[in-house]
Every structure is written in C-alpha cells, then in structure tokens.
mmCIF file of C-alpha atoms in Angstrom:
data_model
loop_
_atom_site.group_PDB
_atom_site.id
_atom_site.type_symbol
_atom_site.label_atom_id
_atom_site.label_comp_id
_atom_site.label_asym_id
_atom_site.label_seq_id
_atom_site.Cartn_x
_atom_site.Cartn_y
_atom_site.Cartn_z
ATOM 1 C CA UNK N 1 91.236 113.521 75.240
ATOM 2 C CA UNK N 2 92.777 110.163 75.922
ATOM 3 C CA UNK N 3 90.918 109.287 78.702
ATOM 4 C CA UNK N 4 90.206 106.784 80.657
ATOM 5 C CA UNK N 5 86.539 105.383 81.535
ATOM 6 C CA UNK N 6 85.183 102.685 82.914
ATOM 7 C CA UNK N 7 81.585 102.221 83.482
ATOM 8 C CA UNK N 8 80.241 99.330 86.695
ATOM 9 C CA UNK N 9 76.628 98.844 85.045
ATOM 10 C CA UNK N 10 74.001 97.136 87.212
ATOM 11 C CA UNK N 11 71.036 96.024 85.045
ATOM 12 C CA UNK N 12 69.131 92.812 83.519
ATOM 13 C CA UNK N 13 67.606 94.731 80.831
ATOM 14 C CA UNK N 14 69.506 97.015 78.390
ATOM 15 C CA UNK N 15 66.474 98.565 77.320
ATOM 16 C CA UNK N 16 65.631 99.907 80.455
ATOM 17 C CA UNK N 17 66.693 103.945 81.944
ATOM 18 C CA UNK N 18 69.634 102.088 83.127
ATOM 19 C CA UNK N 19 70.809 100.487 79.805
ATOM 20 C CA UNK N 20 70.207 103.789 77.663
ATOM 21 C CA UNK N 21 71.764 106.051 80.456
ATOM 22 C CA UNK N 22 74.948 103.337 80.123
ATOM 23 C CA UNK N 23 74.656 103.732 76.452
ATOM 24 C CA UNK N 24 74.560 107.465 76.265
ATOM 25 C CA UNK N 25 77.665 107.466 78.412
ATOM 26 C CA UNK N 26 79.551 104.983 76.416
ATOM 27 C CA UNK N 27 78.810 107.109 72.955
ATOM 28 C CA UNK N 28 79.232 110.822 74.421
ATOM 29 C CA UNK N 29 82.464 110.063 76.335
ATOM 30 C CA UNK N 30 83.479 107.918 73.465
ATOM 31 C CA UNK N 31 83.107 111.286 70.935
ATOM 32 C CA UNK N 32 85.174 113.037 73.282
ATOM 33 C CA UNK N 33 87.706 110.958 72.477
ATOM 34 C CA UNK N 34 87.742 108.536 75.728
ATOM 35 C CA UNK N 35 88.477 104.937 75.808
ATOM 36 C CA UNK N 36 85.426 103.499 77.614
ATOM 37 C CA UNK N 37 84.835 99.995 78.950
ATOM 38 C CA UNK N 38 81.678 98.617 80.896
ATOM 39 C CA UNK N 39 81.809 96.052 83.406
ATOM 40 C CA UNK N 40 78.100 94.453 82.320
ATOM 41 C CA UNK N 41 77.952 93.087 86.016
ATOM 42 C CA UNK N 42 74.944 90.788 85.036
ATOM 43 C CA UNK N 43 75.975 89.783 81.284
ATOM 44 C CA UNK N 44 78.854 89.138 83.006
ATOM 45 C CA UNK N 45 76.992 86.592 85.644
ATOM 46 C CA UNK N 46 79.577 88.630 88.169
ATOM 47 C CA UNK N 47 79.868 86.686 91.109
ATOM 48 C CA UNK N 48 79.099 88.665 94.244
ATOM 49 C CA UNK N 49 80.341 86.564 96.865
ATOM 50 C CA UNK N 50 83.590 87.158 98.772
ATOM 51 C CA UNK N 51 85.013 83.478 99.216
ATOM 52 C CA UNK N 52 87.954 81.512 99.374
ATOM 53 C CA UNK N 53 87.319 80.735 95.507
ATOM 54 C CA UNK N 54 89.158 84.152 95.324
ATOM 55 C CA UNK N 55 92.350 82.987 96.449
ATOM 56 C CA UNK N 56 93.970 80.697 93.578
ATOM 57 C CA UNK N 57 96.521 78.227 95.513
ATOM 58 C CA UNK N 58 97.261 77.845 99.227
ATOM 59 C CA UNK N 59 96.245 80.172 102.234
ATOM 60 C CA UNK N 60 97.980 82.373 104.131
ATOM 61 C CA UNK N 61 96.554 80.878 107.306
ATOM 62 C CA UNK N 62 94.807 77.163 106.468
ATOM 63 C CA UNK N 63 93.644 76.403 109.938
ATOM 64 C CA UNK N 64 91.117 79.431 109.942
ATOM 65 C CA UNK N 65 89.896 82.060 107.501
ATOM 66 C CA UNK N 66 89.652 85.843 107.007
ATOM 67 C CA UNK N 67 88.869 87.183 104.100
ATOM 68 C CA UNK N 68 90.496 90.632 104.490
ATOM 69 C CA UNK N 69 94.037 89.229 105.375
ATOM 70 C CA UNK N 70 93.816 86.318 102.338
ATOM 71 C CA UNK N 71 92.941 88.620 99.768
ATOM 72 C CA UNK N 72 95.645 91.141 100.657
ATOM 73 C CA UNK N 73 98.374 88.508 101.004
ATOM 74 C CA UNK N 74 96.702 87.024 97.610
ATOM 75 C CA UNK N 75 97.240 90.858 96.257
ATOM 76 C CA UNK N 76 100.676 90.672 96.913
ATOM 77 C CA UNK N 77 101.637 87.639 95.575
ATOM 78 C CA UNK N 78 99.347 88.085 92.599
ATOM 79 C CA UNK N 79 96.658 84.882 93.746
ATOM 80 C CA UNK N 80 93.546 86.676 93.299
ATOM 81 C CA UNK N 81 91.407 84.828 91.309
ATOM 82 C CA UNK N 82 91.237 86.216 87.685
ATOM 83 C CA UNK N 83 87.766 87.887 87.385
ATOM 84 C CA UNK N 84 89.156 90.098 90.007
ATOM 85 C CA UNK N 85 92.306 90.654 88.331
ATOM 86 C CA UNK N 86 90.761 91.704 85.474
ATOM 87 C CA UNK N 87 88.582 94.169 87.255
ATOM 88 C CA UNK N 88 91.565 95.422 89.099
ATOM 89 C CA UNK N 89 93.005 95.892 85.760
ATOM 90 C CA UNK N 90 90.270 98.379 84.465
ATOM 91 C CA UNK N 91 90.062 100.486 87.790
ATOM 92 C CA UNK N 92 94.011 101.125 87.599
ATOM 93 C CA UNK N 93 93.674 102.162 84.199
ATOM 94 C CA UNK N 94 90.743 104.608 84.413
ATOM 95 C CA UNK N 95 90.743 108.383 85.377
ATOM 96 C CA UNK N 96 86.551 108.006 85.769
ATOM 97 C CA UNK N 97 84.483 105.096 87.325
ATOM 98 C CA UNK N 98 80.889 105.924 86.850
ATOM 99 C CA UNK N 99 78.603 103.192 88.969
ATOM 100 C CA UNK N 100 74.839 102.810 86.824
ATOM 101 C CA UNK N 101 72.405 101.518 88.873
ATOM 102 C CA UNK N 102 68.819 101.428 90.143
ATOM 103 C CA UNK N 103 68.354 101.995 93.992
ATOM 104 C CA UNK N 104 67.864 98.827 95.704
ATOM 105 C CA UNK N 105 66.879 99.375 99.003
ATOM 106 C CA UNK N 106 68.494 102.863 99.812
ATOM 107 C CA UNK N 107 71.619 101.341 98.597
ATOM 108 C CA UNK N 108 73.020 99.420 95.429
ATOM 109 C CA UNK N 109 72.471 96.571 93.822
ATOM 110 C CA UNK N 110 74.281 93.132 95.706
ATOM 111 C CA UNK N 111 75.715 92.123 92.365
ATOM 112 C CA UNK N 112 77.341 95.697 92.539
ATOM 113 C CA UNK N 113 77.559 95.579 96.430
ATOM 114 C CA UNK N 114 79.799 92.339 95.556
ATOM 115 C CA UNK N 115 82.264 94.048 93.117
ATOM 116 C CA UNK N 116 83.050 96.426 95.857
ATOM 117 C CA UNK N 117 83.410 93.620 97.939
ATOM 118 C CA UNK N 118 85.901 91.469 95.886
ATOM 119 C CA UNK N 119 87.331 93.675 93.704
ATOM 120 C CA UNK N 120 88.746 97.134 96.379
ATOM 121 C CA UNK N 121 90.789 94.838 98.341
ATOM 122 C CA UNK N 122 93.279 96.166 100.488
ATOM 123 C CA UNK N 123 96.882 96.685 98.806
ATOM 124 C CA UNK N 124 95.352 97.323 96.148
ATOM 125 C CA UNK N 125 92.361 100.501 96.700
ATOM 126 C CA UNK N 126 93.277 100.842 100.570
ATOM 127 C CA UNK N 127 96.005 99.996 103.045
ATOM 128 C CA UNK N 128 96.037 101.751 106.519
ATOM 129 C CA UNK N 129 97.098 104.380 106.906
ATOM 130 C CA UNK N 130 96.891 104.956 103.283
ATOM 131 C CA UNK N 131 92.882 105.553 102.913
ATOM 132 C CA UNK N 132 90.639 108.551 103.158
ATOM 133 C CA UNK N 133 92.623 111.323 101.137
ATOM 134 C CA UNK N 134 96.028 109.330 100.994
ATOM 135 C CA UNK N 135 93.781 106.354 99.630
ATOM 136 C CA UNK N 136 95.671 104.186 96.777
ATOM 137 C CA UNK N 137 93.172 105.307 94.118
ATOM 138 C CA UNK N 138 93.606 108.443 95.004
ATOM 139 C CA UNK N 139 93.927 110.791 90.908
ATOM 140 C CA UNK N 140 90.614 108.778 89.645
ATOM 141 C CA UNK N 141 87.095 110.099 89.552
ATOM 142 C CA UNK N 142 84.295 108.592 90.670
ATOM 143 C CA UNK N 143 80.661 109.217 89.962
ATOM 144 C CA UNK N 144 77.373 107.170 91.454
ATOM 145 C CA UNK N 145 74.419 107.391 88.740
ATOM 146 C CA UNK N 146 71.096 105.643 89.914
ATOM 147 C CA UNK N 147 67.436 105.547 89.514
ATOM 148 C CA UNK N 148 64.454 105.458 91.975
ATOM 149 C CA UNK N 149 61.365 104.369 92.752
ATOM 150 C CA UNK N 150 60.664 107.238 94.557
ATOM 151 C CA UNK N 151 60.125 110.695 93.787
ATOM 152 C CA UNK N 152 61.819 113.901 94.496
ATOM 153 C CA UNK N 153 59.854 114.813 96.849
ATOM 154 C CA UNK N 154 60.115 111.677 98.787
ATOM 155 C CA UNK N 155 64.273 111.823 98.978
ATOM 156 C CA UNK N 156 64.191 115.485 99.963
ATOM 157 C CA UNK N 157 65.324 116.594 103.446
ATOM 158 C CA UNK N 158 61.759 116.663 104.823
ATOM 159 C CA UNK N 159 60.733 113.691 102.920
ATOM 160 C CA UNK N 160 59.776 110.580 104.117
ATOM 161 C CA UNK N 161 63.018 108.662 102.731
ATOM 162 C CA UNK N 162 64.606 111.320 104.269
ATOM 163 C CA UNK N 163 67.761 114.026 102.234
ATOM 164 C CA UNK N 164 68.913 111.082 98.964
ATOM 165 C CA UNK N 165 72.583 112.570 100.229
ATOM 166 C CA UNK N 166 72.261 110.147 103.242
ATOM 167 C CA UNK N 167 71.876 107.888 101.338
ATOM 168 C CA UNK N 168 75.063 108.300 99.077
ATOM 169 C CA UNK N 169 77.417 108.502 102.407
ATOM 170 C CA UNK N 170 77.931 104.911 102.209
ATOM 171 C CA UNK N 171 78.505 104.343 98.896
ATOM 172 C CA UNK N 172 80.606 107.925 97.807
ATOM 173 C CA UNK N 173 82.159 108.078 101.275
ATOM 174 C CA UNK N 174 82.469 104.838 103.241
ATOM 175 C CA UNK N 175 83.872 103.494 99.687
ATOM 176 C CA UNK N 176 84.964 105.338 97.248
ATOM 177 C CA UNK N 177 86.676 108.424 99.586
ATOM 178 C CA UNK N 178 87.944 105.924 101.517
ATOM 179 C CA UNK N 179 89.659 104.689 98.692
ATOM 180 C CA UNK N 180 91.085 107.805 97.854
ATOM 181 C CA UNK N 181 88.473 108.546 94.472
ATOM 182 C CA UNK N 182 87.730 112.065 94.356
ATOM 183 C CA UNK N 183 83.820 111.875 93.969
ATOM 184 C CA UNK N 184 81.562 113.965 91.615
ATOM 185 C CA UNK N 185 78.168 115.076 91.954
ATOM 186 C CA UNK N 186 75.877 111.822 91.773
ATOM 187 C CA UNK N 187 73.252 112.437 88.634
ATOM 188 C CA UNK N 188 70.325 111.157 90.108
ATOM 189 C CA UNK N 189 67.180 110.083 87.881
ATOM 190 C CA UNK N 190 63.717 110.009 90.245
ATOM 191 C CA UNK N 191 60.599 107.641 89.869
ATOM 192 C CA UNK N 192 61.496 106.890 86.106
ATOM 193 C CA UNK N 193 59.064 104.544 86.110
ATOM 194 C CA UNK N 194 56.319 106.949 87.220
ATOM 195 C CA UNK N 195 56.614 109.801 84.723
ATOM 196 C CA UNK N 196 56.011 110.015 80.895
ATOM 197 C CA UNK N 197 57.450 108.934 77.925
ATOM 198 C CA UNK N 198 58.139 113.012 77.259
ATOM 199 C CA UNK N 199 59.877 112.738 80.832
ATOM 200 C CA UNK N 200 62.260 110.083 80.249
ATOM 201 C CA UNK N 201 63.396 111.643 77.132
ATOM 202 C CA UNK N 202 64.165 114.951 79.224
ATOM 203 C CA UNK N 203 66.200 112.618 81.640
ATOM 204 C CA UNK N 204 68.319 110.822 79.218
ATOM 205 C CA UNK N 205 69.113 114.208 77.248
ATOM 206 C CA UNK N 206 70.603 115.992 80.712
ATOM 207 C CA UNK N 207 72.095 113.296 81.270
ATOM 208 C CA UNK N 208 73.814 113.701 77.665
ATOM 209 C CA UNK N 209 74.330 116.977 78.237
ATOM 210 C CA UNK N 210 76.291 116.941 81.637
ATOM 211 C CA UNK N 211 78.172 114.379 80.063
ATOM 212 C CA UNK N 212 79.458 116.891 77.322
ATOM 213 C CA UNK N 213 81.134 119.410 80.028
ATOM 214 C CA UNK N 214 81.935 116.793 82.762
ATOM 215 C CA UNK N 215 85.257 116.784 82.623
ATOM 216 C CA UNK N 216 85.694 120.786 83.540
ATOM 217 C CA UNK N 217 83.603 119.779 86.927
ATOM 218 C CA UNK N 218 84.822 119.737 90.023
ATOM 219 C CA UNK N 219 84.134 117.080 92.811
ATOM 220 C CA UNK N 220 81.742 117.490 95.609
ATOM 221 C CA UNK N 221 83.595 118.677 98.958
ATOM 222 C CA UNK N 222 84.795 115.482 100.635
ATOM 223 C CA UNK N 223 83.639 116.301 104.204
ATOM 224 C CA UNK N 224 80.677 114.626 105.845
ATOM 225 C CA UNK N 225 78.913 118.592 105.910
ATOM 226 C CA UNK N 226 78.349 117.939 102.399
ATOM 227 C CA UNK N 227 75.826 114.975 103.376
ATOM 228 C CA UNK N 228 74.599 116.070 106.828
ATOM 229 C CA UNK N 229 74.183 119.557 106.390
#
C-alpha cells in the first residue's frame, strides 16, 4: 500500500494492553504493506516540557519569553531543538497517526500531553487562519486508541464519568481538527484490567481485525454534534 504510519505510544511496560495493542498495529499495518514507525514516548525518556531548551541559538525576543512566538520563529528558521525536528519529521511523512495510551485522568498521558505541546507548533501543524479544516496537516489521519479504568457503563451518557465522547473533544478536536487531521473513530478498550484473561484476548483480536479494513473507513463527522449530541 505504501503507506505511511506512525504510531505516539504512551506506556512503561510493553507487556501491558497498551504494548500488545502497539504491537498488533505495528505487524497488521506492516502486512499491509505500510511503513510504520513508533514514537516509544517513554523508551524514548521524551521530554514533556515546553522550554527555552527548544530553541537552539538566540531568541527572537531576549528581554522576555513566549513560548508560542519562539518556537514559530524557531520553525522558520529551522532552531527547534532536534528531538522535535525529528518528530516533526515523522508527522509530515505519515498519512495515519494513531495515539496508544491509557486514560490518565479523563485525558492523556503528560509525557503524551508534552509531545503535543512541543512537537504541533505553529508554522508547522497550525498558523491562523490556517487551522480547523484549512489546518497545515490537513490529508493525514488521525486515530486516539486508549484504555480505562472504568467500565462501559461508567463512560456512557448516563454514567457517572459521563458520554467517553466528551472526553475525546479535547484531544480529537481542540488538537488534532484544529490541526487540520481528519479524525477516525477512537477504538476504545474499557476496564482491561477488570475483565478476564478470555476478555483481553477478545480485545486485542478486534482490535486486529479493524485494523485489517481501516483504511476503507471513513472519519467521524468533524462537528462538535458528533460529541455533544
């Protein structure tokens, strides 16, 4: 197929859901033919703190600091520091960014939170006007898949964690449709750690299944309906 993946993976332990959900992905997109690379966020010891260490050389404004404006005039001039490059590097080239992750607090990870941070700078995923639908990523595919600690029932719209799709407004819309990344359905994996062996099994299979056809799906409709509804 020639394809494009990269997977942001957001786990300590690679024998957990997370790490054989990453590992499914890797080998069924990789039979399909795709090139697949995984940003191992902690094997990588990412660093999730938007500082001046990601500016390499002098400041666009010495005598007082804003993150937003240095990194975009460091985009320009090609002064980001190089982890970011590098990650910059791997979104360009990829048609699919799938984000693995447990749920942290109805959101993601902060070593994950911090990739967002340093890595979709503006100039680079985002420059106003240019966000939303005309977003400078706009082409690539995007697709959020998590586990929970809670159950089903819990994340449903009655539920006392209240409709998961809430949740995912932050993360698929505030980021990733801002950024132009036509989203697909998130694959969502509840309470792993509460069912059985025989349950797990079932999750990692769908998973490997979905994976098979994924590329003939099409993404969720963009509008805030889709969450609040």
């Amino acid at each position: 197929s020639g394809r494009k993946v990269l997977i942001v993976y957001a786990h300590q332990e690679p024998k957990s859901l997370n790490g054989s959900l990453k590992r499914i992905a890797v080998e069924e997109l990789s039979k399909q033919g795709c090139s697949v690379t995984v940003s191992d966020l902690y094997a990588m010891q990412f660093e999730p703190r938007a500082t001046r260490n990601d500016i390499v050389g002098s400041l666009h404004n010495s005598e007082e600091f804003n993150y937003g404006v240095e990194t975009w005039e460091a985009y320009k001039r090609g002064s980001l520091s190089n982890d970011v490059i590098e990650e910059q590097k791997k979104v360009q080239e990829a048609d699919l960014l799938i984000f693995q992750f447990p749920l942290y607090w109805f959101s993601m990870p902060a070593i994950m939170k911090g990739w967002m941070d340093r890595v979709l700078v503006q100039g680079f995923a985002h420059e106003f006007p240019n966000c939303y639908d005309s977003g400078l990523l706009k082409n690539k595919l995007a697709l959020f898949s998590f586990t929970t600690g809670g159950s089903r029932e819990m994340y449903a719209k009655g539920g006392i964690s209240g409709d998961i799709r809430y949740l995912l407004w932050p993360m698929q819309h505030g980021i990733m449709h801002f950024c132009g990344v036509k989203v697909l359905a998130p694959h969502i994996c509840f309470s792993p750690e509460y069912v059985s062996e025989e349950k797990r099994k079932e999750m990692l299979i769908a998973w490997a299944q979905r994976l098979k056809t994924l590329w003939k799906e099409e993404p969720i409709n963009c509008s805030p309906e889709w969450y609040f509804k």
